[in-house]
PDB file with one MODEL, atoms N, CA, C and O in Angstrom:
MODEL        1
ATOM      1  N   MET A   1     124.117  78.176  63.675  1.00  0.00           N
ATOM      2  CA  MET A   1     125.159  79.127  63.977  1.00  0.00           C
ATOM      3  C   MET A   1     125.611  78.663  65.405  1.00  0.00           C
ATOM      4  O   MET A   1     124.861  78.411  66.348  1.00  0.00           O
ATOM      5  N   THR A   2     127.200  78.587  65.382  1.00  0.00           N
ATOM      6  CA  THR A   2     127.642  78.007  66.843  1.00  0.00           C
ATOM      7  C   THR A   2     128.812  79.472  67.292  1.00  0.00           C
ATOM      8  O   THR A   2     129.585  80.178  66.645  1.00  0.00           O
ATOM      9  N   LEU A   3     128.528  79.415  68.252  1.00  0.00           N
ATOM     10  CA  LEU A   3     129.436  80.189  69.249  1.00  0.00           C
ATOM     11  C   LEU A   3     130.876  79.407  69.612  1.00  0.00           C
ATOM     12  O   LEU A   3     130.926  78.676  70.602  1.00  0.00           O
ATOM     13  N   LEU A   4     131.791  79.565  68.935  1.00  0.00           N
ATOM     14  CA  LEU A   4     133.173  79.053  69.117  1.00  0.00           C
ATOM     15  C   LEU A   4     133.991  79.889  70.373  1.00  0.00           C
ATOM     16  O   LEU A   4     134.002  81.119  70.421  1.00  0.00           O
ATOM     17  N   GLY A   5     134.479  79.264  71.092  1.00  0.00           N
ATOM     18  CA  GLY A   5     135.079  79.757  72.405  1.00  0.00           C
ATOM     19  C   GLY A   5     134.058  80.400  73.443  1.00  0.00           C
ATOM     20  O   GLY A   5     134.483  81.152  74.320  1.00  0.00           O
ATOM     21  N   CYS A   6     132.833  80.122  73.343  1.00  0.00           N
ATOM     22  CA  CYS A   6     131.845  80.523  74.266  1.00  0.00           C
ATOM     23  C   CYS A   6     131.416  79.224  74.765  1.00  0.00           C
ATOM     24  O   CYS A   6     130.480  78.550  74.334  1.00  0.00           O
ATOM     25  N   THR A   7     132.254  78.934  75.782  1.00  0.00           N
ATOM     26  CA  THR A   7     131.946  77.735  76.647  1.00  0.00           C
ATOM     27  C   THR A   7     130.851  78.059  77.362  1.00  0.00           C
ATOM     28  O   THR A   7     130.317  79.155  77.194  1.00  0.00           O
ATOM     29  N   PRO A   8     130.315  77.049  78.357  1.00  0.00           N
ATOM     30  CA  PRO A   8     129.094  77.282  79.251  1.00  0.00           C
ATOM     31  C   PRO A   8     129.688  78.309  80.370  1.00  0.00           C
ATOM     32  O   PRO A   8     129.205  79.395  80.690  1.00  0.00           O
ATOM     33  N   SER A   9     130.956  77.632  80.923  1.00  0.00           N
ATOM     34  CA  SER A   9     131.707  78.356  81.959  1.00  0.00           C
ATOM     35  C   SER A   9     131.919  80.010  81.590  1.00  0.00           C
ATOM     36  O   SER A   9     131.787  80.888  82.443  1.00  0.00           O
ATOM     37  N   ARG A  10     132.218  80.234  80.376  1.00  0.00           N
ATOM     38  CA  ARG A  10     132.534  81.694  80.003  1.00  0.00           C
ATOM     39  C   ARG A  10     131.244  82.440  79.781  1.00  0.00           C
ATOM     40  O   ARG A  10     131.239  83.600  80.195  1.00  0.00           O
ATOM     41  N   ILE A  11     130.141  81.987  79.201  1.00  0.00           N
ATOM     42  CA  ILE A  11     128.896  82.313  79.313  1.00  0.00           C
ATOM     43  C   ILE A  11     128.356  82.911  80.597  1.00  0.00           C
ATOM     44  O   ILE A  11     127.816  84.009  80.731  1.00  0.00           O
ATOM     45  N   ALA A  12     128.619  81.917  81.586  1.00  0.00           N
ATOM     46  CA  ALA A  12     127.998  82.246  82.994  1.00  0.00           C
ATOM     47  C   ALA A  12     128.918  83.309  83.730  1.00  0.00           C
ATOM     48  O   ALA A  12     128.568  84.131  84.577  1.00  0.00           O
ATOM     49  N   GLN A  13     129.978  83.126  83.283  1.00  0.00           N
ATOM     50  CA  GLN A  13     130.918  84.350  83.661  1.00  0.00           C
ATOM     51  C   GLN A  13     130.287  85.791  83.133  1.00  0.00           C
ATOM     52  O   GLN A  13     129.867  86.697  83.853  1.00  0.00           O
ATOM     53  N   ALA A  14     130.321  85.770  82.025  1.00  0.00           N
ATOM     54  CA  ALA A  14     129.702  87.043  81.523  1.00  0.00           C
ATOM     55  C   ALA A  14     128.696  87.293  82.054  1.00  0.00           C
ATOM     56  O   ALA A  14     128.542  88.434  82.490  1.00  0.00           O
ATOM     57  N   ALA A  15     127.691  86.341  82.195  1.00  0.00           N
ATOM     58  CA  ALA A  15     126.242  86.819  82.621  1.00  0.00           C
ATOM     59  C   ALA A  15     126.615  87.223  84.116  1.00  0.00           C
ATOM     60  O   ALA A  15     126.034  88.195  84.599  1.00  0.00           O
ATOM     61  N   ALA A  16     127.334  86.690  84.697  1.00  0.00           N
ATOM     62  CA  ALA A  16     127.490  87.261  86.348  1.00  0.00           C
ATOM     63  C   ALA A  16     128.399  88.635  86.071  1.00  0.00           C
ATOM     64  O   ALA A  16     128.081  89.528  86.855  1.00  0.00           O
ATOM     65  N   GLU A  17     129.230  88.929  85.338  1.00  0.00           N
ATOM     66  CA  GLU A  17     129.676  90.169  85.122  1.00  0.00           C
ATOM     67  C   GLU A  17     128.830  91.193  84.763  1.00  0.00           C
ATOM     68  O   GLU A  17     128.924  92.322  85.246  1.00  0.00           O
ATOM     69  N   THR A  18     127.804  90.787  83.738  1.00  0.00           N
ATOM     70  CA  THR A  18     126.722  91.776  83.388  1.00  0.00           C
ATOM     71  C   THR A  18     125.893  91.883  84.696  1.00  0.00           C
ATOM     72  O   THR A  18     125.697  93.087  84.858  1.00  0.00           O
ATOM     73  N   GLY A  19     125.428  91.319  85.506  1.00  0.00           N
ATOM     74  CA  GLY A  19     124.585  91.151  86.641  1.00  0.00           C
ATOM     75  C   GLY A  19     124.961  91.753  87.828  1.00  0.00           C
ATOM     76  O   GLY A  19     124.178  92.056  88.728  1.00  0.00           O
ATOM     77  N   LYS A  20     126.359  91.958  87.831  1.00  0.00           N
ATOM     78  CA  LYS A  20     127.468  92.919  88.734  1.00  0.00           C
ATOM     79  C   LYS A  20     127.195  94.363  88.504  1.00  0.00           C
ATOM     80  O   LYS A  20     126.880  95.258  89.289  1.00  0.00           O
ATOM     81  N   VAL A  21     127.411  94.353  87.152  1.00  0.00           N
ATOM     82  CA  VAL A  21     127.220  96.066  86.279  1.00  0.00           C
ATOM     83  C   VAL A  21     125.949  96.516  86.726  1.00  0.00           C
ATOM     84  O   VAL A  21     125.766  97.553  87.363  1.00  0.00           O
ATOM     85  N   ARG A  22     124.858  95.502  86.283  1.00  0.00           N
ATOM     86  CA  ARG A  22     123.704  96.314  86.427  1.00  0.00           C
ATOM     87  C   ARG A  22     123.260  96.324  88.037  1.00  0.00           C
ATOM     88  O   ARG A  22     122.405  97.127  88.409  1.00  0.00           O
ATOM     89  N   ALA A  23     123.543  95.899  88.464  1.00  0.00           N
ATOM     90  CA  ALA A  23     123.467  95.592  89.975  1.00  0.00           C
ATOM     91  C   ALA A  23     123.716  96.906  90.587  1.00  0.00           C
ATOM     92  O   ALA A  23     123.077  97.265  91.576  1.00  0.00           O
ATOM     93  N   GLY A  24     124.620  97.639  90.037  1.00  0.00           N
ATOM     94  CA  GLY A  24     125.288  98.719  90.408  1.00  0.00           C
ATOM     95  C   GLY A  24     124.600 100.145  90.353  1.00  0.00           C
ATOM     96  O   GLY A  24     124.841 101.168  90.994  1.00  0.00           O
ATOM     97  N   ILE A  25     123.525  99.828  89.227  1.00  0.00           N
ATOM     98  CA  ILE A  25     122.833 100.812  88.807  1.00  0.00           C
ATOM     99  C   ILE A  25     121.836 101.230  89.738  1.00  0.00           C
ATOM    100  O   ILE A  25     121.050 100.377  90.151  1.00  0.00           O
ATOM    101  N   LEU A  26     121.750 102.344  90.112  1.00  0.00           N
ATOM    102  CA  LEU A  26     120.610 102.670  91.375  1.00  0.00           C
ATOM    103  C   LEU A  26     119.896 103.946  90.559  1.00  0.00           C
ATOM    104  O   LEU A  26     120.375 105.022  90.201  1.00  0.00           O
ATOM    105  N   LEU A  27     118.526 103.369  90.411  1.00  0.00           N
ATOM    106  CA  LEU A  27     117.511 104.526  89.473  1.00  0.00           C
ATOM    107  C   LEU A  27     117.390 105.582  90.582  1.00  0.00           C
ATOM    108  O   LEU A  27     117.333 105.278  91.774  1.00  0.00           O
ATOM    109  N   PRO A  28     117.355 106.879  90.106  1.00  0.00           N
ATOM    110  CA  PRO A  28     116.575 108.019  90.974  1.00  0.00           C
ATOM    111  C   PRO A  28     115.368 107.700  91.182  1.00  0.00           C
ATOM    112  O   PRO A  28     114.684 106.969  90.466  1.00  0.00           O
ATOM    113  N   VAL A  29     114.908 108.469  92.610  1.00  0.00           N
ATOM    114  CA  VAL A  29     113.270 108.189  92.817  1.00  0.00           C
ATOM    115  C   VAL A  29     112.479 108.881  91.828  1.00  0.00           C
ATOM    116  O   VAL A  29     112.939 109.948  91.421  1.00  0.00           O
ATOM    117  N   LEU A  30     111.316 108.456  91.338  1.00  0.00           N
ATOM    118  CA  LEU A  30     110.650 108.865  90.494  1.00  0.00           C
ATOM    119  C   LEU A  30     109.636 109.809  91.085  1.00  0.00           C
ATOM    120  O   LEU A  30     108.805 109.479  91.931  1.00  0.00           O
ATOM    121  N   PRO A  31     109.783 111.093  90.534  1.00  0.00           N
ATOM    122  CA  PRO A  31     108.776 112.337  91.039  1.00  0.00           C
ATOM    123  C   PRO A  31     107.602 111.615  91.612  1.00  0.00           C
ATOM    124  O   PRO A  31     107.128 110.578  91.147  1.00  0.00           O
ATOM    125  N   GLY A  32     107.188 112.237  92.632  1.00  0.00           N
ATOM    126  CA  GLY A  32     106.098 111.841  93.301  1.00  0.00           C
ATOM    127  C   GLY A  32     104.801 111.939  92.611  1.00  0.00           C
ATOM    128  O   GLY A  32     103.977 111.024  92.625  1.00  0.00           O
ATOM    129  N   ASP A  33     104.603 113.266  91.900  1.00  0.00           N
ATOM    130  CA  ASP A  33     103.348 113.211  91.283  1.00  0.00           C
ATOM    131  C   ASP A  33     103.221 112.235  89.898  1.00  0.00           C
ATOM    132  O   ASP A  33     102.119 112.162  89.356  1.00  0.00           O
ATOM    133  N   CYS A  34     104.160 111.628  89.443  1.00  0.00           N
ATOM    134  CA  CYS A  34     104.041 110.643  88.610  1.00  0.00           C
ATOM    135  C   CYS A  34     102.939 109.546  88.791  1.00  0.00           C
ATOM    136  O   CYS A  34     102.256 109.164  87.841  1.00  0.00           O
ATOM    137  N   ARG A  35     102.814 109.102  89.956  1.00  0.00           N
ATOM    138  CA  ARG A  35     101.998 107.866  90.359  1.00  0.00           C
ATOM    139  C   ARG A  35     100.674 108.665  90.843  1.00  0.00           C
ATOM    140  O   ARG A  35      99.703 108.012  91.226  1.00  0.00           O
ATOM    141  N   ARG A  36     100.641 109.969  90.825  1.00  0.00           N
ATOM    142  CA  ARG A  36      99.202 110.771  91.669  1.00  0.00           C
ATOM    143  C   ARG A  36      98.530 110.566  90.298  1.00  0.00           C
ATOM    144  O   ARG A  36      99.052 110.566  89.183  1.00  0.00           O
ATOM    145  N   GLN A  37      96.998 110.355  90.724  1.00  0.00           N
ATOM    146  CA  GLN A  37      95.864 110.143  90.080  1.00  0.00           C
ATOM    147  C   GLN A  37      95.593 111.667  89.973  1.00  0.00           C
ATOM    148  O   GLN A  37      95.883 112.431  90.893  1.00  0.00           O
ATOM    149  N   ILE A  38      94.985 112.106  88.731  1.00  0.00           N
ATOM    150  CA  ILE A  38      94.089 113.559  88.618  1.00  0.00           C
ATOM    151  C   ILE A  38      92.757 113.211  88.312  1.00  0.00           C
ATOM    152  O   ILE A  38      92.324 112.701  87.279  1.00  0.00           O
ATOM    153  N   ASP A  39      92.113 113.576  89.420  1.00  0.00           N
ATOM    154  CA  ASP A  39      90.671 113.125  89.446  1.00  0.00           C
ATOM    155  C   ASP A  39      89.523 114.203  88.424  1.00  0.00           C
ATOM    156  O   ASP A  39      89.697 115.417  88.325  1.00  0.00           O
ATOM    157  N   HIS A  40      88.798 113.724  87.992  1.00  0.00           N
ATOM    158  CA  HIS A  40      87.804 114.766  86.589  1.00  0.00           C
ATOM    159  C   HIS A  40      87.450 115.801  87.792  1.00  0.00           C
ATOM    160  O   HIS A  40      87.471 115.693  89.018  1.00  0.00           O
ATOM    161  N   ALA A  41      87.119 116.846  86.902  1.00  0.00           N
ATOM    162  CA  ALA A  41      86.509 118.075  87.749  1.00  0.00           C
ATOM    163  C   ALA A  41      85.139 117.707  88.206  1.00  0.00           C
ATOM    164  O   ALA A  41      84.482 116.854  87.611  1.00  0.00           O
ATOM    165  N   PRO A  42      84.682 118.371  89.304  1.00  0.00           N
ATOM    166  CA  PRO A  42      83.276 118.080  89.940  1.00  0.00           C
ATOM    167  C   PRO A  42      82.300 118.514  88.879  1.00  0.00           C
ATOM    168  O   PRO A  42      82.427 119.559  88.241  1.00  0.00           O
ATOM    169  N   ALA A  43      81.233 117.579  88.715  1.00  0.00           N
ATOM    170  CA  ALA A  43      80.231 117.974  87.812  1.00  0.00           C
ATOM    171  C   ALA A  43      78.667 118.044  88.450  1.00  0.00           C
ATOM    172  O   ALA A  43      77.765 117.328  88.017  1.00  0.00           O
ATOM    173  N   PRO A  44      78.499 118.947  89.468  1.00  0.00           N
ATOM    174  CA  PRO A  44      77.442 118.646  90.277  1.00  0.00           C
ATOM    175  C   PRO A  44      76.433 119.095  89.383  1.00  0.00           C
ATOM    176  O   PRO A  44      76.526 119.938  88.491  1.00  0.00           O
ATOM    177  N   LEU A  45      75.164 118.215  89.851  1.00  0.00           N
ATOM    178  CA  LEU A  45      73.834 118.185  89.108  1.00  0.00           C
ATOM    179  C   LEU A  45      73.065 119.765  89.042  1.00  0.00           C
ATOM    180  O   LEU A  45      72.783 120.322  90.103  1.00  0.00           O
ATOM    181  N   GLY A  46      72.811 120.309  87.946  1.00  0.00           N
ATOM    182  CA  GLY A  46      72.394 121.700  87.721  1.00  0.00           C
ATOM    183  C   GLY A  46      73.551 122.494  87.160  1.00  0.00           C
ATOM    184  O   GLY A  46      73.255 123.540  86.581  1.00  0.00           O
ATOM    185  N   ALA A  47      74.762 122.170  87.240  1.00  0.00           N
ATOM    186  CA  ALA A  47      76.016 123.183  86.874  1.00  0.00           C
ATOM    187  C   ALA A  47      75.984 123.191  85.699  1.00  0.00           C
ATOM    188  O   ALA A  47      75.679 122.337  84.867  1.00  0.00           O
ATOM    189  N   ASN A  48      76.527 124.855  85.598  1.00  0.00           N
ATOM    190  CA  ASN A  48      76.773 125.436  84.166  1.00  0.00           C
ATOM    191  C   ASN A  48      77.419 124.522  83.437  1.00  0.00           C
ATOM    192  O   ASN A  48      78.539 124.293  83.892  1.00  0.00           O
ATOM    193  N   ALA A  49      77.046 123.696  82.141  1.00  0.00           N
ATOM    194  CA  ALA A  49      78.095 122.712  81.283  1.00  0.00           C
ATOM    195  C   ALA A  49      79.323 123.481  81.018  1.00  0.00           C
ATOM    196  O   ALA A  49      80.406 122.977  81.315  1.00  0.00           O
ATOM    197  N   VAL A  50      79.257 124.719  80.459  1.00  0.00           N
ATOM    198  CA  VAL A  50      80.349 125.694  79.844  1.00  0.00           C
ATOM    199  C   VAL A  50      81.222 125.661  81.335  1.00  0.00           C
ATOM    200  O   VAL A  50      82.431 125.620  81.104  1.00  0.00           O
ATOM    201  N   ALA A  51      81.004 125.667  82.332  1.00  0.00           N
ATOM    202  CA  ALA A  51      81.895 126.307  83.410  1.00  0.00           C
ATOM    203  C   ALA A  51      82.402 124.734  83.789  1.00  0.00           C
ATOM    204  O   ALA A  51      83.623 124.589  83.730  1.00  0.00           O
ATOM    205  N   VAL A  52      81.698 123.669  84.131  1.00  0.00           N
ATOM    206  CA  VAL A  52      82.049 122.126  84.173  1.00  0.00           C
ATOM    207  C   VAL A  52      83.417 121.731  83.034  1.00  0.00           C
ATOM    208  O   VAL A  52      84.459 121.147  83.330  1.00  0.00           O
ATOM    209  N   LEU A  53      83.026 122.234  81.759  1.00  0.00           N
ATOM    210  CA  LEU A  53      84.014 121.630  80.685  1.00  0.00           C
ATOM    211  C   LEU A  53      85.334 122.397  80.893  1.00  0.00           C
ATOM    212  O   LEU A  53      86.452 121.900  80.754  1.00  0.00           O
ATOM    213  N   ALA A  54      85.040 123.802  81.282  1.00  0.00           N
ATOM    214  CA  ALA A  54      86.427 124.729  81.496  1.00  0.00           C
ATOM    215  C   ALA A  54      87.081 123.975  82.710  1.00  0.00           C
ATOM    216  O   ALA A  54      88.271 123.771  82.472  1.00  0.00           O
ATOM    217  N   ARG A  55      86.680 123.489  83.955  1.00  0.00           N
ATOM    218  CA  ARG A  55      87.304 123.039  84.896  1.00  0.00           C
ATOM    219  C   ARG A  55      87.887 121.517  84.432  1.00  0.00           C
ATOM    220  O   ARG A  55      89.035 121.214  84.755  1.00  0.00           O
ATOM    221  N   GLU A  56      87.139 120.677  83.745  1.00  0.00           N
ATOM    222  CA  GLU A  56      87.593 119.478  83.060  1.00  0.00           C
ATOM    223  C   GLU A  56      88.983 119.807  82.384  1.00  0.00           C
ATOM    224  O   GLU A  56      90.081 119.364  82.718  1.00  0.00           O
ATOM    225  N   ARG A  57      88.634 120.852  81.164  1.00  0.00           N
ATOM    226  CA  ARG A  57      89.813 121.003  80.591  1.00  0.00           C
ATOM    227  C   ARG A  57      91.369 121.569  81.664  1.00  0.00           C
ATOM    228  O   ARG A  57      92.520 121.206  81.426  1.00  0.00           O
ATOM    229  N   ALA A  58      90.995 122.406  82.692  1.00  0.00           N
ATOM    230  CA  ALA A  58      91.978 122.752  83.298  1.00  0.00           C
ATOM    231  C   ALA A  58      92.682 121.547  84.034  1.00  0.00           C
ATOM    232  O   ALA A  58      93.899 121.573  84.221  1.00  0.00           O
ATOM    233  N   GLN A  59      91.793 120.349  84.503  1.00  0.00           N
ATOM    234  CA  GLN A  59      92.283 119.072  85.088  1.00  0.00           C
ATOM    235  C   GLN A  59      93.066 118.052  83.974  1.00  0.00           C
ATOM    236  O   GLN A  59      93.871 117.152  84.218  1.00  0.00           O
ATOM    237  N   LEU A  60      92.612 118.454  82.840  1.00  0.00           N
ATOM    238  CA  LEU A  60      93.373 117.720  81.822  1.00  0.00           C
ATOM    239  C   LEU A  60      94.736 118.627  81.274  1.00  0.00           C
ATOM    240  O   LEU A  60      95.608 118.058  80.618  1.00  0.00           O
ATOM    241  N   ASP A  61      94.802 119.633  81.504  1.00  0.00           N
ATOM    242  CA  ASP A  61      95.973 120.344  81.370  1.00  0.00           C
ATOM    243  C   ASP A  61      97.012 119.988  82.492  1.00  0.00           C
ATOM    244  O   ASP A  61      98.207 119.934  82.201  1.00  0.00           O
ATOM    245  N   GLN A  62      96.594 119.754  83.710  1.00  0.00           N
ATOM    246  CA  GLN A  62      97.567 119.477  84.576  1.00  0.00           C
ATOM    247  C   GLN A  62      97.787 118.133  84.695  1.00  0.00           C
ATOM    248  O   GLN A  62      98.751 117.716  85.337  1.00  0.00           O
ATOM    249  N   ALA A  63      96.915 117.316  84.089  1.00  0.00           N
ATOM    250  CA  ALA A  63      97.228 115.802  84.006  1.00  0.00           C
ATOM    251  C   ALA A  63      98.386 115.575  82.541  1.00  0.00           C
ATOM    252  O   ALA A  63      99.176 114.636  82.446  1.00  0.00           O
ATOM    253  N   ASN A  64      98.234 116.561  81.633  1.00  0.00           N
ATOM    254  CA  ASN A  64      99.398 116.386  80.426  1.00  0.00           C
ATOM    255  C   ASN A  64     100.703 116.988  81.068  1.00  0.00           C
ATOM    256  O   ASN A  64     101.789 116.566  80.670  1.00  0.00           O
ATOM    257  N   GLY A  65     100.642 117.945  82.032  1.00  0.00           N
ATOM    258  CA  GLY A  65     101.811 118.326  82.797  1.00  0.00           C
ATOM    259  C   GLY A  65     102.572 117.336  83.378  1.00  0.00           C
ATOM    260  O   GLY A  65     103.754 117.056  83.178  1.00  0.00           O
ATOM    261  N   VAL A  66     101.638 116.755  84.235  1.00  0.00           N
ATOM    262  CA  VAL A  66     102.333 115.767  84.847  1.00  0.00           C
ATOM    263  C   VAL A  66     103.101 114.486  83.865  1.00  0.00           C
ATOM    264  O   VAL A  66     104.182 113.908  83.979  1.00  0.00           O
ATOM    265  N   ILE A  67     102.162 114.393  83.035  1.00  0.00           N
ATOM    266  CA  ILE A  67     102.809 113.313  81.865  1.00  0.00           C
ATOM    267  C   ILE A  67     104.262 113.952  81.408  1.00  0.00           C
ATOM    268  O   ILE A  67     105.258 113.231  81.470  1.00  0.00           O
ATOM    269  N   ARG A  68     104.351 115.088  81.024  1.00  0.00           N
ATOM    270  CA  ARG A  68     105.295 115.879  80.235  1.00  0.00           C
ATOM    271  C   ARG A  68     106.549 115.679  81.612  1.00  0.00           C
ATOM    272  O   ARG A  68     107.637 115.141  81.404  1.00  0.00           O
ATOM    273  N   ARG A  69     106.217 116.108  82.693  1.00  0.00           N
ATOM    274  CA  ARG A  69     107.348 115.958  83.963  1.00  0.00           C
ATOM    275  C   ARG A  69     108.129 114.542  83.676  1.00  0.00           C
ATOM    276  O   ARG A  69     109.270 114.372  83.247  1.00  0.00           O
ATOM    277  N   CYS A  70     107.160 113.608  84.046  1.00  0.00           N
ATOM    278  CA  CYS A  70     107.333 112.330  83.818  1.00  0.00           C
ATOM    279  C   CYS A  70     108.038 111.827  82.809  1.00  0.00           C
ATOM    280  O   CYS A  70     108.763 110.860  83.043  1.00  0.00           O
ATOM    281  N   ALA A  71     107.977 112.307  81.661  1.00  0.00           N
ATOM    282  CA  ALA A  71     108.383 111.603  80.717  1.00  0.00           C
ATOM    283  C   ALA A  71     109.812 112.215  80.557  1.00  0.00           C
ATOM    284  O   ALA A  71     110.740 111.480  80.218  1.00  0.00           O
ATOM    285  N   ASN A  72     110.021 113.638  80.810  1.00  0.00           N
ATOM    286  CA  ASN A  72     111.496 114.124  81.009  1.00  0.00           C
ATOM    287  C   ASN A  72     112.406 113.336  81.690  1.00  0.00           C
ATOM    288  O   ASN A  72     113.476 112.845  81.331  1.00  0.00           O
ATOM    289  N   HIS A  73     111.729 113.295  82.858  1.00  0.00           N
ATOM    290  CA  HIS A  73     112.451 112.786  84.061  1.00  0.00           C
ATOM    291  C   HIS A  73     113.126 111.387  83.613  1.00  0.00           C
ATOM    292  O   HIS A  73     114.258 111.045  83.953  1.00  0.00           O
ATOM    293  N   TYR A  74     112.156 110.547  82.705  1.00  0.00           N
ATOM    294  CA  TYR A  74     112.579 109.238  82.475  1.00  0.00           C
ATOM    295  C   TYR A  74     113.528 109.308  81.009  1.00  0.00           C
ATOM    296  O   TYR A  74     114.318 108.420  80.690  1.00  0.00           O
ATOM    297  N   ASP A  75     113.339 110.214  80.424  1.00  0.00           N
ATOM    298  CA  ASP A  75     114.445 110.411  78.983  1.00  0.00           C
ATOM    299  C   ASP A  75     115.672 110.992  79.727  1.00  0.00           C
ATOM    300  O   ASP A  75     116.671 110.363  79.377  1.00  0.00           O
ATOM    301  N   ASN A  76     115.979 112.008  80.668  1.00  0.00           N
ATOM    302  CA  ASN A  76     117.063 111.969  81.452  1.00  0.00           C
ATOM    303  C   ASN A  76     117.967 111.151  82.284  1.00  0.00           C
ATOM    304  O   ASN A  76     119.169 111.275  82.517  1.00  0.00           O
ATOM    305  N   VAL A  77     117.075 110.266  82.685  1.00  0.00           N
ATOM    306  CA  VAL A  77     117.738 109.154  83.525  1.00  0.00           C
ATOM    307  C   VAL A  77     118.330 108.121  82.314  1.00  0.00           C
ATOM    308  O   VAL A  77     119.450 107.610  82.337  1.00  0.00           O
ATOM    309  N   LYS A  78     117.317 107.937  81.256  1.00  0.00           N
ATOM    310  CA  LYS A  78     117.644 106.774  80.360  1.00  0.00           C
ATOM    311  C   LYS A  78     118.869 107.606  79.547  1.00  0.00           C
ATOM    312  O   LYS A  78     119.647 106.827  78.997  1.00  0.00           O
ATOM    313  N   ALA A  79     119.186 108.996  79.368  1.00  0.00           N
ATOM    314  CA  ALA A  79     120.163 109.271  78.387  1.00  0.00           C
ATOM    315  C   ALA A  79     121.412 109.276  79.395  1.00  0.00           C
ATOM    316  O   ALA A  79     122.511 108.928  78.964  1.00  0.00           O
ATOM    317  N   GLU A  80     121.265 109.644  80.653  1.00  0.00           N
ATOM    318  CA  GLU A  80     122.430 109.210  81.646  1.00  0.00           C
ATOM    319  C   GLU A  80     122.899 107.975  81.588  1.00  0.00           C
ATOM    320  O   GLU A  80     124.078 107.815  81.272  1.00  0.00           O
ATOM    321  N   LEU A  81     122.122 106.932  81.864  1.00  0.00           N
ATOM    322  CA  LEU A  81     122.387 105.794  81.906  1.00  0.00           C
ATOM    323  C   LEU A  81     123.342 105.148  80.451  1.00  0.00           C
ATOM    324  O   LEU A  81     124.336 104.423  80.482  1.00  0.00           O
ATOM    325  N   GLU A  82     122.657 105.684  79.308  1.00  0.00           N
ATOM    326  CA  GLU A  82     123.283 105.268  78.164  1.00  0.00           C
ATOM    327  C   GLU A  82     124.642 106.126  78.161  1.00  0.00           C
ATOM    328  O   GLU A  82     125.542 105.755  77.408  1.00  0.00           O
ATOM    329  N   GLY A  83     124.782 106.967  78.764  1.00  0.00           N
ATOM    330  CA  GLY A  83     126.016 107.542  78.779  1.00  0.00           C
ATOM    331  C   GLY A  83     127.041 106.959  79.428  1.00  0.00           C
ATOM    332  O   GLY A  83     128.224 106.926  79.089  1.00  0.00           O
ATOM    333  N   ALA A  84     126.472 106.454  80.473  1.00  0.00           N
ATOM    334  CA  ALA A  84     127.497 105.580  81.518  1.00  0.00           C
ATOM    335  C   ALA A  84     128.314 104.585  80.781  1.00  0.00           C
ATOM    336  O   ALA A  84     129.455 104.266  81.117  1.00  0.00           O
ATOM    337  N   ASP A  85     127.733 104.158  79.857  1.00  0.00           N
ATOM    338  CA  ASP A  85     128.244 102.840  79.104  1.00  0.00           C
ATOM    339  C   ASP A  85     129.887 102.815  78.727  1.00  0.00           C
ATOM    340  O   ASP A  85     130.373 101.843  78.148  1.00  0.00           O
TER     341      ASP A  85
ENDMDL
END
């Protein structure tokens, strides 16, 4: 398949225009907790297993909350950029 009318100079010009448009898009700062690691709950030797499990589940809930917030942030940015076209 050939592209009639798409000379190398027109392709280069279109690429340059696309680059200029994309260069003007500044992404907002990623929320700080999106890069933060959530540590496992401490499990000291001899600790009650049920209590350790409860603390670990609380840590997991916190980590999942971070994932939800970061995913929502990404979805909002994506929607704004797609709406800017």
